[in-house]
C-alpha cells in the first residue's frame, strides 16, 4: 500500500491539497480527510513504511495540520499520533519535528517566547482532549539530553504536571509519568526534576492507583527520582 501502490505519495498529496468538495457535502469531505489521516497513522505504526512516508514529505504536512488552530480536534489527534509513530522510528524526522515545526512548543509552550513573556502551549490547562496524543509524541521526541533539558527548563511542563496530577486523571498521569521517567534518565535532567518537588503527587498516584499500569509507572518514576547520591530525597 505505502510503496508499490503509491499510497504514501497519494496521501501526502491529499494532505497538501485536499480534494475540492462542494459545500453541500462538507461533512463527507471532512470524513474523507479524517480517513486519510487514519490510514497514515496505521502505516506510520509499521516501521518498514516509515522511510517511504518520510521520503514522501509526509512529516511537514502532518505538522502543518497539528500547528493549524483551525484543524478539527479529532483530526489533530490522529495527525499527532501518526507523527509520534514516525518520530519513534526516524531520527531525521525527530530533528525536523523539533527544530523546524516546533511541536514540543506547540503542546508544552515556551517560557522564552515573546521577549520573555512566554507562549503557552495547547496543554497548559492540563485538560485538553489531545493530551494523550501529545504525550505520545513528546515521549518519542525526548530521547536526547538537550531535548530533555529543553522540556524541563524552557517549557511549561511543571505547570502541566501539577494541573494533571491535581485533576486526578490517572490515565493522563500514567502517560505523563512515562515521559518523566525518560526525562529522569540522566543525572542533569534528574536533578532538575528533583527541584520540581514531584515526589508527593507521584507517591499519591502510587498509593491510589486504579490500575497495575498506573502503579508500575508511579513506582518506576519514584525510583528514577531517588536514584541519585542525595540520600535526603530517598
Tab-separated table of C-alpha atoms in Angstrom:
chain	number	residue	atom	x	y	z
A	1	UNK	CA	0.000	0.000	0.000
A	2	UNK	CA	2.604	2.522	1.086
A	3	UNK	CA	5.196	1.842	-1.613
A	4	UNK	CA	4.145	-0.305	-4.555
A	5	UNK	CA	0.648	1.181	-4.728
A	6	UNK	CA	1.919	4.720	-4.216
A	7	UNK	CA	-0.098	5.162	-1.041
A	8	UNK	CA	2.425	7.419	0.698
A	9	UNK	CA	2.537	9.936	-2.155
A	10	UNK	CA	-1.227	9.804	-2.694
A	11	UNK	CA	-1.919	10.526	0.978
A	12	UNK	CA	0.713	13.280	1.047
A	13	UNK	CA	-0.922	14.886	-1.976
A	14	UNK	CA	-4.318	14.750	-0.256
A	15	UNK	CA	-2.918	16.480	2.845
A	16	UNK	CA	-1.148	19.103	0.761
A	17	UNK	CA	-4.132	19.828	-1.491
A	18	UNK	CA	-7.371	18.447	-0.043
A	19	UNK	CA	-9.841	17.458	-2.772
A	20	UNK	CA	-12.425	20.106	-3.616
A	21	UNK	CA	-15.726	19.059	-2.049
A	22	UNK	CA	-18.947	21.008	-2.745
A	23	UNK	CA	-20.154	22.894	0.314
A	24	UNK	CA	-23.273	20.751	0.491
A	25	UNK	CA	-21.018	17.710	1.074
A	26	UNK	CA	-18.753	19.363	3.648
A	27	UNK	CA	-19.208	16.550	6.167
A	28	UNK	CA	-18.280	13.982	3.525
A	29	UNK	CA	-15.118	15.949	2.785
A	30	UNK	CA	-14.187	16.044	6.454
A	31	UNK	CA	-14.724	12.279	6.725
A	32	UNK	CA	-12.527	11.753	3.665
A	33	UNK	CA	-9.645	13.731	5.186
A	34	UNK	CA	-10.104	12.040	8.551
A	35	UNK	CA	-9.939	8.640	6.875
A	36	UNK	CA	-6.769	9.683	5.019
A	37	UNK	CA	-5.199	10.581	8.369
A	38	UNK	CA	-6.349	7.271	9.864
A	39	UNK	CA	-4.617	5.376	7.041
A	40	UNK	CA	-1.463	7.456	7.530
A	41	UNK	CA	-1.500	6.699	11.239
A	42	UNK	CA	-1.853	2.963	10.556
A	43	UNK	CA	1.010	2.992	8.046
A	44	UNK	CA	3.256	5.067	10.298
A	45	UNK	CA	2.911	2.481	13.085
A	46	UNK	CA	4.582	-0.097	10.795
A	47	UNK	CA	8.334	0.521	10.896
A	48	UNK	CA	9.115	-0.634	7.303
A	49	UNK	CA	6.707	2.025	5.975
A	50	UNK	CA	8.229	4.982	7.790
A	51	UNK	CA	11.118	5.731	5.428
A	52	UNK	CA	8.744	5.807	2.446
A	53	UNK	CA	6.402	8.144	4.331
A	54	UNK	CA	9.288	10.452	5.247
A	55	UNK	CA	10.539	10.443	1.642
A	56	UNK	CA	7.009	11.360	0.503
A	57	UNK	CA	7.271	14.539	2.625
A	58	UNK	CA	4.506	13.482	4.991
A	59	UNK	CA	6.141	14.935	8.134
A	60	UNK	CA	5.837	18.668	7.305
A	61	UNK	CA	2.300	18.124	6.019
A	62	UNK	CA	1.177	16.375	9.206
A	63	UNK	CA	2.968	19.001	11.293
A	64	UNK	CA	1.109	21.737	9.421
A	65	UNK	CA	-2.205	20.096	10.376
A	66	UNK	CA	-1.143	19.918	14.012
A	67	UNK	CA	0.072	23.525	14.062
A	68	UNK	CA	-3.079	24.893	12.429
A	69	UNK	CA	-5.564	26.207	15.003
A	70	UNK	CA	-8.398	25.610	12.501
A	71	UNK	CA	-7.770	21.854	12.352
A	72	UNK	CA	-10.608	19.852	13.883
A	73	UNK	CA	-9.649	18.253	17.178
A	74	UNK	CA	-10.206	14.653	16.077
A	75	UNK	CA	-8.038	15.220	13.003
A	76	UNK	CA	-5.324	16.880	15.108
A	77	UNK	CA	-5.301	13.901	17.481
A	78	UNK	CA	-4.824	11.419	14.626
A	79	UNK	CA	-2.119	13.524	12.953
A	80	UNK	CA	-0.267	13.855	16.259
A	81	UNK	CA	-0.327	10.100	16.844
A	82	UNK	CA	0.947	9.482	13.299
A	83	UNK	CA	3.837	11.879	13.958
A	84	UNK	CA	4.563	10.066	17.230
A	85	UNK	CA	4.940	6.756	15.374
A	86	UNK	CA	7.187	8.312	12.727
A	87	UNK	CA	9.316	10.019	15.387
A	88	UNK	CA	9.822	6.712	17.157
A	89	UNK	CA	11.408	5.167	14.048
A	90	UNK	CA	13.118	8.091	12.257
A	91	UNK	CA	15.923	10.166	13.787
A	92	UNK	CA	15.788	12.681	10.938
A	93	UNK	CA	12.058	13.147	11.396
A	94	UNK	CA	12.512	13.742	15.125
A	95	UNK	CA	15.008	16.519	14.456
A	96	UNK	CA	12.707	18.071	11.855
A	97	UNK	CA	9.703	17.999	14.202
A	98	UNK	CA	11.653	19.752	16.965
A	99	UNK	CA	13.780	22.264	15.032
A	100	UNK	CA	11.570	23.149	12.081
A	101	UNK	CA	7.999	22.508	13.194
A	102	UNK	CA	8.394	23.310	16.923
A	103	UNK	CA	5.987	20.594	18.008
A	104	UNK	CA	7.245	20.490	21.599
A	105	UNK	CA	6.483	24.198	21.896
A	106	UNK	CA	3.089	23.635	20.266
A	107	UNK	CA	1.969	21.423	23.148
A	108	UNK	CA	4.120	22.409	26.135
A	109	UNK	CA	4.635	26.109	25.332
A	110	UNK	CA	7.870	28.093	25.588
A	111	UNK	CA	8.637	30.397	28.509
A	112	UNK	CA	11.226	32.304	26.470
A	113	UNK	CA	8.928	33.391	23.637
A	114	UNK	CA	7.651	36.942	23.117
A	115	UNK	CA	10.585	38.638	24.797
A	116	UNK	CA	10.295	36.522	27.927
A	117	UNK	CA	6.515	36.860	28.303
A	118	UNK	CA	6.087	33.237	27.269
A	119	UNK	CA	3.852	31.415	24.813
A	120	UNK	CA	1.533	28.835	26.396
A	121	UNK	CA	1.008	25.557	24.557
A	122	UNK	CA	-2.166	23.593	23.977
A	123	UNK	CA	-1.773	21.593	27.200
A	124	UNK	CA	-1.300	24.433	29.651
A	125	UNK	CA	-4.637	23.880	31.400
A	126	UNK	CA	-3.932	20.148	31.729
A	127	UNK	CA	-7.327	19.116	30.393
A	128	UNK	CA	-7.036	19.235	26.597
A	129	UNK	CA	-8.513	16.117	24.939
A	130	UNK	CA	-5.387	15.941	22.795
A	131	UNK	CA	-3.146	15.375	25.840
A	132	UNK	CA	-2.764	11.599	25.351
A	133	UNK	CA	-1.640	12.044	21.741
A	134	UNK	CA	0.647	14.930	22.674
A	135	UNK	CA	2.322	12.838	25.369
A	136	UNK	CA	2.846	10.023	22.844
A	137	UNK	CA	4.651	12.458	20.547
A	138	UNK	CA	6.738	14.098	23.262
A	139	UNK	CA	7.727	10.658	24.568
A	140	UNK	CA	9.075	9.840	21.078
A	141	UNK	CA	10.878	13.184	20.722
A	142	UNK	CA	12.541	13.456	24.145
A	143	UNK	CA	15.347	10.976	23.609
A	144	UNK	CA	18.368	13.330	23.759
A	145	UNK	CA	19.725	15.110	26.812
A	146	UNK	CA	19.492	18.518	25.112
A	147	UNK	CA	15.838	17.944	24.228
A	148	UNK	CA	15.074	16.694	27.737
A	149	UNK	CA	16.652	19.750	29.333
A	150	UNK	CA	14.733	21.994	26.926
A	151	UNK	CA	11.479	20.307	28.004
A	152	UNK	CA	12.339	20.734	31.683
A	153	UNK	CA	13.761	24.257	31.626
A	154	UNK	CA	12.084	26.107	28.756
A	155	UNK	CA	8.519	24.789	28.618
A	156	UNK	CA	5.525	24.903	30.954
A	157	UNK	CA	5.988	21.244	31.845
A	158	UNK	CA	5.815	21.829	35.604
A	159	UNK	CA	2.516	23.718	35.385
A	160	UNK	CA	1.084	20.984	33.156
A	161	UNK	CA	2.304	18.257	35.516
A	162	UNK	CA	0.727	19.915	38.535
A	163	UNK	CA	-2.562	20.525	36.685
A	164	UNK	CA	-2.772	16.911	35.576
A	165	UNK	CA	-1.916	15.493	38.982
A	166	UNK	CA	-4.419	17.873	40.606
A	167	UNK	CA	-7.137	16.808	38.166
A	168	UNK	CA	-6.782	13.174	39.245
A	169	UNK	CA	-6.974	11.618	35.756
A	170	UNK	CA	-4.833	8.530	36.299
A	171	UNK	CA	-4.660	7.649	32.604
A	172	UNK	CA	-3.120	11.052	31.861
A	173	UNK	CA	-0.920	10.820	34.944
A	174	UNK	CA	0.382	7.470	33.728
A	175	UNK	CA	1.076	8.771	30.204
A	176	UNK	CA	2.851	11.800	31.626
A	177	UNK	CA	4.747	9.600	34.085
A	178	UNK	CA	6.304	7.652	31.210
A	179	UNK	CA	7.745	10.905	29.858
A	180	UNK	CA	9.028	11.930	33.280
A	181	UNK	CA	10.786	8.558	33.638
A	182	UNK	CA	12.569	9.229	30.369
A	183	UNK	CA	13.445	12.779	31.454
A	184	UNK	CA	14.915	11.426	34.692
A	185	UNK	CA	17.230	9.049	32.853
A	186	UNK	CA	20.313	11.298	33.036
A	187	UNK	CA	21.762	12.917	36.141
A	188	UNK	CA	21.415	16.517	34.940
A	189	UNK	CA	17.784	16.011	33.998
A	190	UNK	CA	17.058	14.037	37.156
A	191	UNK	CA	18.415	16.808	39.367
A	192	UNK	CA	16.294	19.372	37.521
A	193	UNK	CA	13.204	17.214	38.052
A	194	UNK	CA	14.008	16.752	41.716
A	195	UNK	CA	13.839	20.511	42.154
A	196	UNK	CA	10.259	20.442	40.815
A	197	UNK	CA	9.029	18.721	44.003
A	198	UNK	CA	7.086	15.978	42.237
A	199	UNK	CA	7.615	13.319	44.882
A	200	UNK	CA	4.369	13.782	46.806
A	201	UNK	CA	1.921	13.788	43.860
A	202	UNK	CA	3.694	10.769	42.376
A	203	UNK	CA	3.564	8.979	45.738
A	204	UNK	CA	-0.150	9.783	45.885
A	205	UNK	CA	-0.610	8.204	42.441
A	206	UNK	CA	1.230	5.082	43.614
A	207	UNK	CA	-0.946	4.763	46.718
A	208	UNK	CA	-4.260	5.371	44.941
A	209	UNK	CA	-3.527	3.819	41.530
A	210	UNK	CA	-6.591	2.248	39.953
A	211	UNK	CA	-4.633	0.003	37.597
A	212	UNK	CA	-1.432	-2.048	37.669
A	213	UNK	CA	-0.023	0.105	34.851
A	214	UNK	CA	-0.516	3.328	36.814
A	215	UNK	CA	1.052	1.836	39.938
A	216	UNK	CA	4.005	0.463	37.947
A	217	UNK	CA	4.689	3.828	36.289
A	218	UNK	CA	4.447	5.647	39.637
A	219	UNK	CA	6.821	3.128	41.220
A	220	UNK	CA	9.352	3.437	38.377
A	221	UNK	CA	9.151	7.211	38.473
A	222	UNK	CA	9.722	7.371	42.211
A	223	UNK	CA	12.701	5.069	41.735
A	224	UNK	CA	14.058	7.280	38.951
A	225	UNK	CA	13.755	10.427	41.060
A	226	UNK	CA	15.542	8.972	44.101
A	227	UNK	CA	18.269	7.344	42.032
A	228	UNK	CA	20.972	9.806	42.997
A	229	UNK	CA	23.602	10.440	45.636
A	230	UNK	CA	21.222	12.657	47.589
A	231	UNK	CA	20.127	10.408	50.437
A	232	UNK	CA	17.737	13.073	51.703
A	233	UNK	CA	15.418	12.577	48.710
A	234	UNK	CA	15.274	8.827	49.299
